[in-house]
Amino acid sequence: MLLAERIRAIAFDLDGTLVDSVPDLAAATNDTLKELKLPQCSEDLVRTWVGNGARVLIARALTHALGRDVTGSMLDDAMPMFMQHYERHLERHSRLYDGVKETLNELSALGFRMAIVTNKPHKFTLPLLKAFGIENHFELILGGDSLARMKPDPLPLTHIMDSWALGPNELLMVGDSRNDILAAKAAGIASFGLTYGYNYGEDIGLSGPDAVCNTFAEILTRLKAAE
């Protein structure tokens, strides 16, 4: 592991890491498809489409519904519909994964600085964190549209290191998809991969994180073991 005993700060992904948000994303996606008079999709399919931002999610949904590649103009028309529908759903059926709140409380008590690095649009990120009462743990919240580039680009992680004057051995990325692990590798930092989230049906271990965790609470166990 990359000098985990020196970790001072942790960047967390959101969807599939802290929150199971697919039920609401699927509802908003299907409302969008319905408005466009297109066939609906299953929640299981949506689980394979999330992780690259809202625009990519809707592009995948439209491509599936149409049976062909979607045009840029159709995607441009569909996005405002989706954003409106998702804002209405947001936290209706989403839930925190087991152990998230308790583990964040303990990490805060131990003095770790924490940030959110998600590809979800920023306008949805803070309200979702507030809905579950965990927003105060995070000093910095970066959505997919907060900076010029999003994961798997390392920019959000290098931005945190620059903002908090951290070295690469002092920041840990925790996420459930290969985008999280690729971003961490590109930034030269350690990463923990979670097995329970959304990773396009692929074993997170194949992306080569520094540790694989089956539960959120295991993050704390591994950090303590590195002390």
C-alpha positions as protocol buffer text, in pm:
chain_id: "A"
residue {
  index: 1
  type: MET
  ca { x: 0 y: 0 z: 0 }
}
residue {
  index: 2
  type: LEU
  ca { x: 115 y: 354 z: -73 }
}
residue {
  index: 3
  type: LEU
  ca { x: 231 y: 475 z: 270 }
}
residue {
  index: 4
  type: ALA
  ca { x: -120 y: 458 z: 418 }
}
residue {
  index: 5
  type: GLU
  ca { x: 21 y: 545 z: 760 }
}
residue {
  index: 6
  type: ARG
  ca { x: 81 y: 899 z: 629 }
}
residue {
  index: 7
  type: ILE
  ca { x: -272 y: 958 z: 498 }
}
residue {
  index: 8
  type: ARG
  ca { x: -410 y: 1290 z: 621 }
}
residue {
  index: 9
  type: ALA
  ca { x: -706 y: 1336 z: 385 }
}
residue {
  index: 10
  type: ILE
  ca { x: -959 y: 1118 z: 204 }
}
residue {
  index: 11
  type: ALA
  ca { x: -1149 y: 1189 z: -118 }
}
residue {
  index: 12
  type: PHE
  ca { x: -1473 y: 994 z: -152 }
}
residue {
  index: 13
  type: ASP
  ca { x: -1679 y: 917 z: -457 }
}
residue {
  index: 14
  type: LEU
  ca { x: -2055 y: 956 z: -394 }
}
residue {
  index: 15
  type: ASP
  ca { x: -2280 y: 732 z: -604 }
}
residue {
  index: 16
  type: GLY
  ca { x: -2208 y: 366 z: -537 }
}
residue {
  index: 17
  type: THR
  ca { x: -1970 y: 457 z: -255 }
}
residue {
  index: 18
  type: LEU
  ca { x: -2164 y: 655 z: 7 }
}
residue {
  index: 19
  type: VAL
  ca { x: -2512 y: 643 z: -144 }
}
residue {
  index: 20
  type: ASP
  ca { x: -2706 y: 390 z: -348 }
}
residue {
  index: 21
  type: SER
  ca { x: -2864 y: 650 z: -575 }
}
residue {
  index: 22
  type: VAL
  ca { x: -2961 y: 426 z: -867 }
}
residue {
  index: 23
  type: PRO
  ca { x: -3330 y: 391 z: -772 }
}
residue {
  index: 24
  type: ASP
  ca { x: -3379 y: 768 z: -813 }
}
residue {
  index: 25
  type: LEU
  ca { x: -3151 y: 793 z: -1116 }
}
residue {
  index: 26
  type: ALA
  ca { x: -3350 y: 513 z: -1279 }
}
residue {
  index: 27
  type: ALA
  ca { x: -3681 y: 683 z: -1200 }
}
residue {
  index: 28
  type: ALA
  ca { x: -3559 y: 1012 z: -1348 }
}
residue {
  index: 29
  type: THR
  ca { x: -3419 y: 835 z: -1652 }
}
residue {
  index: 30
  type: ASN
  ca { x: -3748 y: 657 z: -1716 }
}
residue {
  index: 31
  type: ASP
  ca { x: -3943 y: 979 z: -1670 }
}
residue {
  index: 32
  type: THR
  ca { x: -3719 y: 1133 z: -1935 }
}
residue {
  index: 33
  type: LEU
  ca { x: -3770 y: 841 z: -2171 }
}
residue {
  index: 34
  type: LYS
  ca { x: -4144 y: 856 z: -2112 }
}
residue {
  index: 35
  type: GLU
  ca { x: -4150 y: 1228 z: -2194 }
}
residue {
  index: 36
  type: LEU
  ca { x: -3968 y: 1147 z: -2518 }
}
residue {
  index: 37
  type: LYS
  ca { x: -4214 y: 862 z: -2587 }
}
residue {
  index: 38
  type: LEU
  ca { x: -3936 y: 604 z: -2578 }
}
residue {
  index: 39
  type: PRO
  ca { x: -3927 y: 256 z: -2416 }
}
residue {
  index: 40
  type: GLN
  ca { x: -3845 y: 235 z: -2046 }
}
residue {
  index: 41
  type: CYS
  ca { x: -3532 y: 71 z: -1905 }
}
residue {
  index: 42
  type: SER
  ca { x: -3469 y: -144 z: -1598 }
}
residue {
  index: 43
  type: GLU
  ca { x: -3300 y: -30 z: -1278 }
}
residue {
  index: 44
  type: ASP
  ca { x: -3042 y: -305 z: -1329 }
}
residue {
  index: 45
  type: LEU
  ca { x: -2945 y: -154 z: -1664 }
}
residue {
  index: 46
  type: VAL
  ca { x: -2909 y: 191 z: -1510 }
}
residue {
  index: 47
  type: ARG
  ca { x: -2667 y: 41 z: -1258 }
}
residue {
  index: 48
  type: THR
  ca { x: -2438 y: -43 z: -1550 }
}
residue {
  index: 49
  type: TRP
  ca { x: -2466 y: 308 z: -1699 }
}
residue {
  index: 50
  type: VAL
  ca { x: -2377 y: 537 z: -1407 }
}
residue {
  index: 51
  type: GLY
  ca { x: -2035 y: 670 z: -1314 }
}
residue {
  index: 52
  type: ASN
  ca { x: -1941 y: 899 z: -1602 }
}
residue {
  index: 53
  type: GLY
  ca { x: -2176 y: 1188 z: -1532 }
}
residue {
  index: 54
  type: ALA
  ca { x: -2540 y: 1264 z: -1613 }
}
residue {
  index: 55
  type: ARG
  ca { x: -2487 y: 1333 z: -1984 }
}
residue {
  index: 56
  type: VAL
  ca { x: -2323 y: 997 z: -2044 }
}
residue {
  index: 57
  type: LEU
  ca { x: -2599 y: 824 z: -1845 }
}
residue {
  index: 58
  type: ILE
  ca { x: -2870 y: 976 z: -2066 }
}
residue {
  index: 59
  type: ALA
  ca { x: -2671 y: 910 z: -2382 }
}
residue {
  index: 60
  type: ARG
  ca { x: -2655 y: 543 z: -2285 }
}
residue {
  index: 61
  type: ALA
  ca { x: -3026 y: 534 z: -2203 }
}
residue {
  index: 62
  type: LEU
  ca { x: -3122 y: 696 z: -2533 }
}
residue {
  index: 63
  type: THR
  ca { x: -2890 y: 470 z: -2731 }
}
residue {
  index: 64
  type: HIS
  ca { x: -3049 y: 167 z: -2564 }
}
residue {
  index: 65
  type: ALA
  ca { x: -3404 y: 292 z: -2623 }
}
residue {
  index: 66
  type: LEU
  ca { x: -3344 y: 389 z: -2986 }
}
residue {
  index: 67
  type: GLY
  ca { x: -3122 y: 94 z: -3076 }
}
residue {
  index: 68
  type: ARG
  ca { x: -2873 y: 330 z: -3238 }
}
residue {
  index: 69
  type: ASP
  ca { x: -2628 y: 606 z: -3152 }
}
residue {
  index: 70
  type: VAL
  ca { x: -2794 y: 921 z: -3025 }
}
residue {
  index: 71
  type: THR
  ca { x: -2735 y: 1256 z: -3195 }
}
residue {
  index: 72
  type: GLY
  ca { x: -2590 y: 1548 z: -3006 }
}
residue {
  index: 73
  type: SER
  ca { x: -2899 y: 1759 z: -3065 }
}
residue {
  index: 74
  type: MET
  ca { x: -3131 y: 1493 z: -2920 }
}
residue {
  index: 75
  type: LEU
  ca { x: -2907 y: 1459 z: -2618 }
}
residue {
  index: 76
  type: ASP
  ca { x: -2907 y: 1838 z: -2576 }
}
residue {
  index: 77
  type: ASP
  ca { x: -3288 y: 1832 z: -2579 }
}
residue {
  index: 78
  type: ALA
  ca { x: -3310 y: 1543 z: -2333 }
}
residue {
  index: 79
  type: MET
  ca { x: -3070 y: 1676 z: -2070 }
}
residue {
  index: 80
  type: PRO
  ca { x: -3292 y: 1957 z: -1932 }
}
residue {
  index: 81
  type: MET
  ca { x: -3574 y: 1702 z: -1899 }
}
residue {
  index: 82
  type: PHE
  ca { x: -3353 y: 1465 z: -1704 }
}
residue {
  index: 83
  type: MET
  ca { x: -3216 y: 1739 z: -1479 }
}
residue {
  index: 84
  type: GLN
  ca { x: -3570 y: 1847 z: -1392 }
}
residue {
  index: 85
  type: HIS
  ca { x: -3688 y: 1493 z: -1325 }
}
residue {
  index: 86
  type: TYR
  ca { x: -3383 y: 1405 z: -1115 }
}
residue {
  index: 87
  type: GLU
  ca { x: -3413 y: 1718 z: -907 }
}
residue {
  index: 88
  type: ARG
  ca { x: -3767 y: 1607 z: -827 }
}
residue {
  index: 89
  type: HIS
  ca { x: -3660 y: 1254 z: -732 }
}
residue {
  index: 90
  type: LEU
  ca { x: -3306 y: 1297 z: -591 }
}
residue {
  index: 91
  type: GLU
  ca { x: -3342 y: 1135 z: -244 }
}
residue {
  index: 92
  type: ARG
  ca { x: -3687 y: 973 z: -266 }
}
residue {
  index: 93
  type: HIS
  ca { x: -3557 y: 615 z: -286 }
}
residue {
  index: 94
  type: SER
  ca { x: -3180 y: 655 z: -246 }
}
residue {
  index: 95
  type: ARG
  ca { x: -3015 y: 532 z: 74 }
}
residue {
  index: 96
  type: LEU
  ca { x: -2684 y: 540 z: 255 }
}
residue {
  index: 97
  type: TYR
  ca { x: -2488 y: 217 z: 242 }
}
residue {
  index: 98
  type: ASP
  ca { x: -2446 y: 31 z: 570 }
}
residue {
  index: 99
  type: GLY
  ca { x: -2187 y: 179 z: 802 }
}
residue {
  index: 100
  type: VAL
  ca { x: -2136 y: 505 z: 611 }
}
residue {
  index: 101
  type: LYS
  ca { x: -2257 y: 749 z: 874 }
}
residue {
  index: 102
  type: GLU
  ca { x: -2081 y: 572 z: 1162 }
}
residue {
  index: 103
  type: THR
  ca { x: -1754 y: 540 z: 973 }
}
residue {
  index: 104
  type: LEU
  ca { x: -1756 y: 904 z: 861 }
}
residue {
  index: 105
  type: ASN
  ca { x: -1817 y: 1008 z: 1221 }
}
residue {
  index: 106
  type: GLU
  ca { x: -1514 y: 810 z: 1336 }
}
residue {
  index: 107
  type: LEU
  ca { x: -1291 y: 931 z: 1052 }
}
residue {
  index: 108
  type: SER
  ca { x: -1382 y: 1289 z: 1143 }
}
residue {
  index: 109
  type: ALA
  ca { x: -1306 y: 1221 z: 1508 }
}
residue {
  index: 110
  type: LEU
  ca { x: -965 y: 1084 z: 1407 }
}
residue {
  index: 111
  type: GLY
  ca { x: -887 y: 1412 z: 1231 }
}
residue {
  index: 112
  type: PHE
  ca { x: -896 y: 1309 z: 865 }
}
residue {
  index: 113
  type: ARG
  ca { x: -984 y: 1590 z: 626 }
}
residue {
  index: 114
  type: MET
  ca { x: -1248 y: 1472 z: 380 }
}
residue {
  index: 115
  type: ALA
  ca { x: -1371 y: 1573 z: 36 }
}
residue {
  index: 116
  type: ILE
  ca { x: -1627 y: 1455 z: -216 }
}
residue {
  index: 117
  type: VAL
  ca { x: -1506 y: 1389 z: -572 }
}
residue {
  index: 118
  type: THR
  ca { x: -1802 y: 1281 z: -783 }
}
residue {
  index: 119
  type: ASN
  ca { x: -1899 y: 1299 z: -1150 }
}
residue {
  index: 120
  type: LYS
  ca { x: -2255 y: 1388 z: -1045 }
}
residue {
  index: 121
  type: PRO
  ca { x: -2347 y: 1751 z: -1126 }
}
residue {
  index: 122
  type: HIS
  ca { x: -2267 y: 1975 z: -830 }
}
residue {
  index: 123
  type: LYS
  ca { x: -2623 y: 2109 z: -806 }
}
residue {
  index: 124
  type: PHE
  ca { x: -2740 y: 1762 z: -699 }
}
residue {
  index: 125
  type: THR
  ca { x: -2443 y: 1666 z: -484 }
}
residue {
  index: 126
  type: LEU
  ca { x: -2480 y: 1897 z: -184 }
}
residue {
  index: 127
  type: PRO
  ca { x: -2861 y: 1849 z: -153 }
}
residue {
  index: 128
  type: LEU
  ca { x: -2809 y: 1472 z: -155 }
}
residue {
  index: 129
  type: LEU
  ca { x: -2544 y: 1491 z: 117 }
}
residue {
  index: 130
  type: LYS
  ca { x: -2772 y: 1718 z: 321 }
}
residue {
  index: 131
  type: ALA
  ca { x: -3065 y: 1479 z: 280 }
}
residue {
  index: 132
  type: PHE
  ca { x: -2864 y: 1215 z: 467 }
}
residue {
  index: 133
  type: GLY
  ca { x: -2712 y: 1456 z: 719 }
}
residue {
  index: 134
  type: ILE
  ca { x: -2348 y: 1391 z: 625 }
}
residue {
  index: 135
  type: GLU
  ca { x: -2257 y: 1716 z: 448 }
}
residue {
  index: 136
  type: ASN
  ca { x: -2064 y: 1859 z: 744 }
}
residue {
  index: 137
  type: HIS
  ca { x: -1795 y: 1593 z: 715 }
}
residue {
  index: 138
  type: PHE
  ca { x: -1670 y: 1734 z: 385 }
}
residue {
  index: 139
  type: GLU
  ca { x: -1459 y: 2048 z: 359 }
}
residue {
  index: 140
  type: LEU
  ca { x: -1459 y: 2038 z: -20 }
}
residue {
  index: 141
  type: ILE
  ca { x: -1728 y: 1910 z: -254 }
}
residue {
  index: 142
  type: LEU
  ca { x: -1637 y: 1868 z: -621 }
}
residue {
  index: 143
  type: GLY
  ca { x: -1902 y: 1769 z: -873 }
}
residue {
  index: 144
  type: GLY
  ca { x: -1846 y: 1658 z: -1228 }
}
residue {
  index: 145
  type: ASP
  ca { x: -1892 y: 2016 z: -1347 }
}
residue {
  index: 146
  type: SER
  ca { x: -1692 y: 2189 z: -1072 }
}
residue {
  index: 147
  type: LEU
  ca { x: -1363 y: 2184 z: -1265 }
}
residue {
  index: 148
  type: ALA
  ca { x: -1258 y: 2170 z: -1629 }
}
residue {
  index: 149
  type: ARG
  ca { x: -1223 y: 1790 z: -1621 }
}
residue {
  index: 150
  type: MET
  ca { x: -1371 y: 1507 z: -1414 }
}
residue {
  index: 151
  type: LYS
  ca { x: -1265 y: 1153 z: -1320 }
}
residue {
  index: 152
  type: PRO
  ca { x: -1088 y: 951 z: -1455 }
}
residue {
  index: 153
  type: ASP
  ca { x: -885 y: 1267 z: -1512 }
}
residue {
  index: 154
  type: PRO
  ca { x: -670 y: 1335 z: -1204 }
}
residue {
  index: 155
  type: LEU
  ca { x: -757 y: 1709 z: -1193 }
}
residue {
  index: 156
  type: PRO
  ca { x: -1007 y: 1689 z: -903 }
}
residue {
  index: 157
  type: LEU
  ca { x: -750 y: 1503 z: -692 }
}
residue {
  index: 158
  type: THR
  ca { x: -460 y: 1730 z: -780 }
}
residue {
  index: 159
  type: HIS
  ca { x: -689 y: 2024 z: -705 }
}
residue {
  index: 160
  type: ILE
  ca { x: -743 y: 1888 z: -352 }
}
residue {
  index: 161
  type: MET
  ca { x: -371 y: 1837 z: -303 }
}
residue {
  index: 162
  type: ASP
  ca { x: -298 y: 2191 z: -420 }
}
residue {
  index: 163
  type: SER
  ca { x: -579 y: 2341 z: -209 }
}
residue {
  index: 164
  type: TRP
  ca { x: -479 y: 2157 z: 108 }
}
residue {
  index: 165
  type: ALA
  ca { x: -101 y: 2154 z: 54 }
}
residue {
  index: 166
  type: LEU
  ca { x: -86 y: 1775 z: 52 }
}
residue {
  index: 167
  type: GLY
  ca { x: 174 y: 1545 z: -94 }
}
residue {
  index: 168
  type: PRO
  ca { x: 62 y: 1246 z: -305 }
}
residue {
  index: 169
  type: ASN
  ca { x: 130 y: 1011 z: -12 }
}
residue {
  index: 170
  type: GLU
  ca { x: -111 y: 1207 z: 212 }
}
residue {
  index: 171
  type: LEU
  ca { x: -432 y: 1174 z: 8 }
}
residue {
  index: 172
  type: LEU
  ca { x: -644 y: 859 z: -34 }
}
residue {
  index: 173
  type: MET
  ca { x: -916 y: 808 z: -295 }
}
residue {
  index: 174
  type: VAL
  ca { x: -1209 y: 581 z: -201 }
}
residue {
  index: 175
  type: GLY
  ca { x: -1452 y: 473 z: -471 }
}
residue {
  index: 176
  type: ASP
  ca { x: -1642 y: 191 z: -634 }
}
residue {
  index: 177
  type: SER
  ca { x: -1549 y: 223 z: -1002 }
}
residue {
  index: 178
  type: ARG
  ca { x: -1248 y: 207 z: -1227 }
}
residue {
  index: 179
  type: ASN
  ca { x: -1280 y: 582 z: -1288 }
}
residue {
  index: 180
  type: ASP
  ca { x: -1195 y: 639 z: -922 }
}
residue {
  index: 181
  type: ILE
  ca { x: -895 y: 407 z: -933 }
}
residue {
  index: 182
  type: LEU
  ca { x: -768 y: 543 z: -1265 }
}
residue {
  index: 183
  type: ALA
  ca { x: -793 y: 899 z: -1136 }
}
residue {
  index: 184
  type: ALA
  ca { x: -599 y: 803 z: -823 }
}
residue {
  index: 185
  type: LYS
  ca { x: -326 y: 630 z: -1022 }
}
residue {
  index: 186
  type: ALA
  ca { x: -295 y: 928 z: -1255 }
}
residue {
  index: 187
  type: ALA
  ca { x: -263 y: 1159 z: -953 }
}
residue {
  index: 188
  type: GLY
  ca { x: -5 y: 930 z: -793 }
}
residue {
  index: 189
  type: ILE
  ca { x: -210 y: 865 z: -479 }
}
residue {
  index: 190
  type: ALA
  ca { x: -337 y: 555 z: -298 }
}
residue {
  index: 191
  type: SER
  ca { x: -685 y: 417 z: -357 }
}
residue {
  index: 192
  type: PHE
  ca { x: -933 y: 183 z: -191 }
}
residue {
  index: 193
  type: GLY
  ca { x: -1185 y: 7 z: -416 }
}
residue {
  index: 194
  type: LEU
  ca { x: -1529 y: -90 z: -285 }
}
residue {
  index: 195
  type: THR
  ca { x: -1688 y: -408 z: -416 }
}
residue {
  index: 196
  type: TYR
  ca { x: -2056 y: -325 z: -362 }
}
residue {
  index: 197
  type: GLY
  ca { x: -2106 y: -23 z: -592 }
}
residue {
  index: 198
  type: TYR
  ca { x: -2139 y: 38 z: -964 }
}
residue {
  index: 199
  type: ASN
  ca { x: -1848 y: -70 z: -1181 }
}
residue {
  index: 200
  type: TYR
  ca { x: -2005 y: -177 z: -1510 }
}
residue {
  index: 201
  type: GLY
  ca { x: -2024 y: -537 z: -1388 }
}
residue {
  index: 202
  type: GLU
  ca { x: -1645 y: -554 z: -1351 }
}
residue {
  index: 203
  type: ASP
  ca { x: -1451 y: -669 z: -1045 }
}
residue {
  index: 204
  type: ILE
  ca { x: -1303 y: -352 z: -889 }
}
residue {
  index: 205
  type: GLY
  ca { x: -990 y: -548 z: -806 }
}
residue {
  index: 206
  type: LEU
  ca { x: -907 y: -565 z: -1178 }
}
residue {
  index: 207
  type: SER
  ca { x: -842 y: -190 z: -1173 }
}
residue {
  index: 208
  type: GLY
  ca { x: -561 y: -239 z: -923 }
}
residue {
  index: 209
  type: PRO
  ca { x: -656 y: -35 z: -616 }
}
residue {
  index: 210
  type: ASP
  ca { x: -416 y: -46 z: -321 }
}
residue {
  index: 211
  type: ALA
  ca { x: -684 y: -228 z: -119 }
}
residue {
  index: 212
  type: VAL
  ca { x: -1023 y: -384 z: -190 }
}
residue {
  index: 213
  type: CYS
  ca { x: -1296 y: -332 z: 72 }
}
residue {
  index: 214
  type: ASN
  ca { x: -1618 y: -531 z: 88 }
}
residue {
  index: 215
  type: THR
  ca { x: -1786 y: -288 z: 330 }
}
residue {
  index: 216
  type: PHE
  ca { x: -1753 y: 84 z: 397 }
}
residue {
  index: 217
  type: ALA
  ca { x: -1647 y: 19 z: 757 }
}
residue {
  index: 218
  type: GLU
  ca { x: -1348 y: -178 z: 626 }
}
residue {
  index: 219
  type: ILE
  ca { x: -1192 y: 153 z: 515 }
}
residue {
  index: 220
  type: LEU
  ca { x: -1146 y: 245 z: 880 }
}
residue {
  index: 221
  type: THR
  ca { x: -1013 y: -100 z: 970 }
}
residue {
  index: 222
  type: ARG
  ca { x: -747 y: -80 z: 698 }
}
residue {
  index: 223
  type: LEU
  ca { x: -643 y: 274 z: 791 }
}
residue {
  index: 224
  type: LYS
  ca { x: -607 y: 177 z: 1157 }
}
residue {
  index: 225
  type: ALA
  ca { x: -408 y: -132 z: 1061 }
}
residue {
  index: 226
  type: ALA
  ca { x: -162 y: 92 z: 875 }
}
residue {
  index: 227
  type: GLU
  ca { x: -89 y: 310 z: 1178 }
}
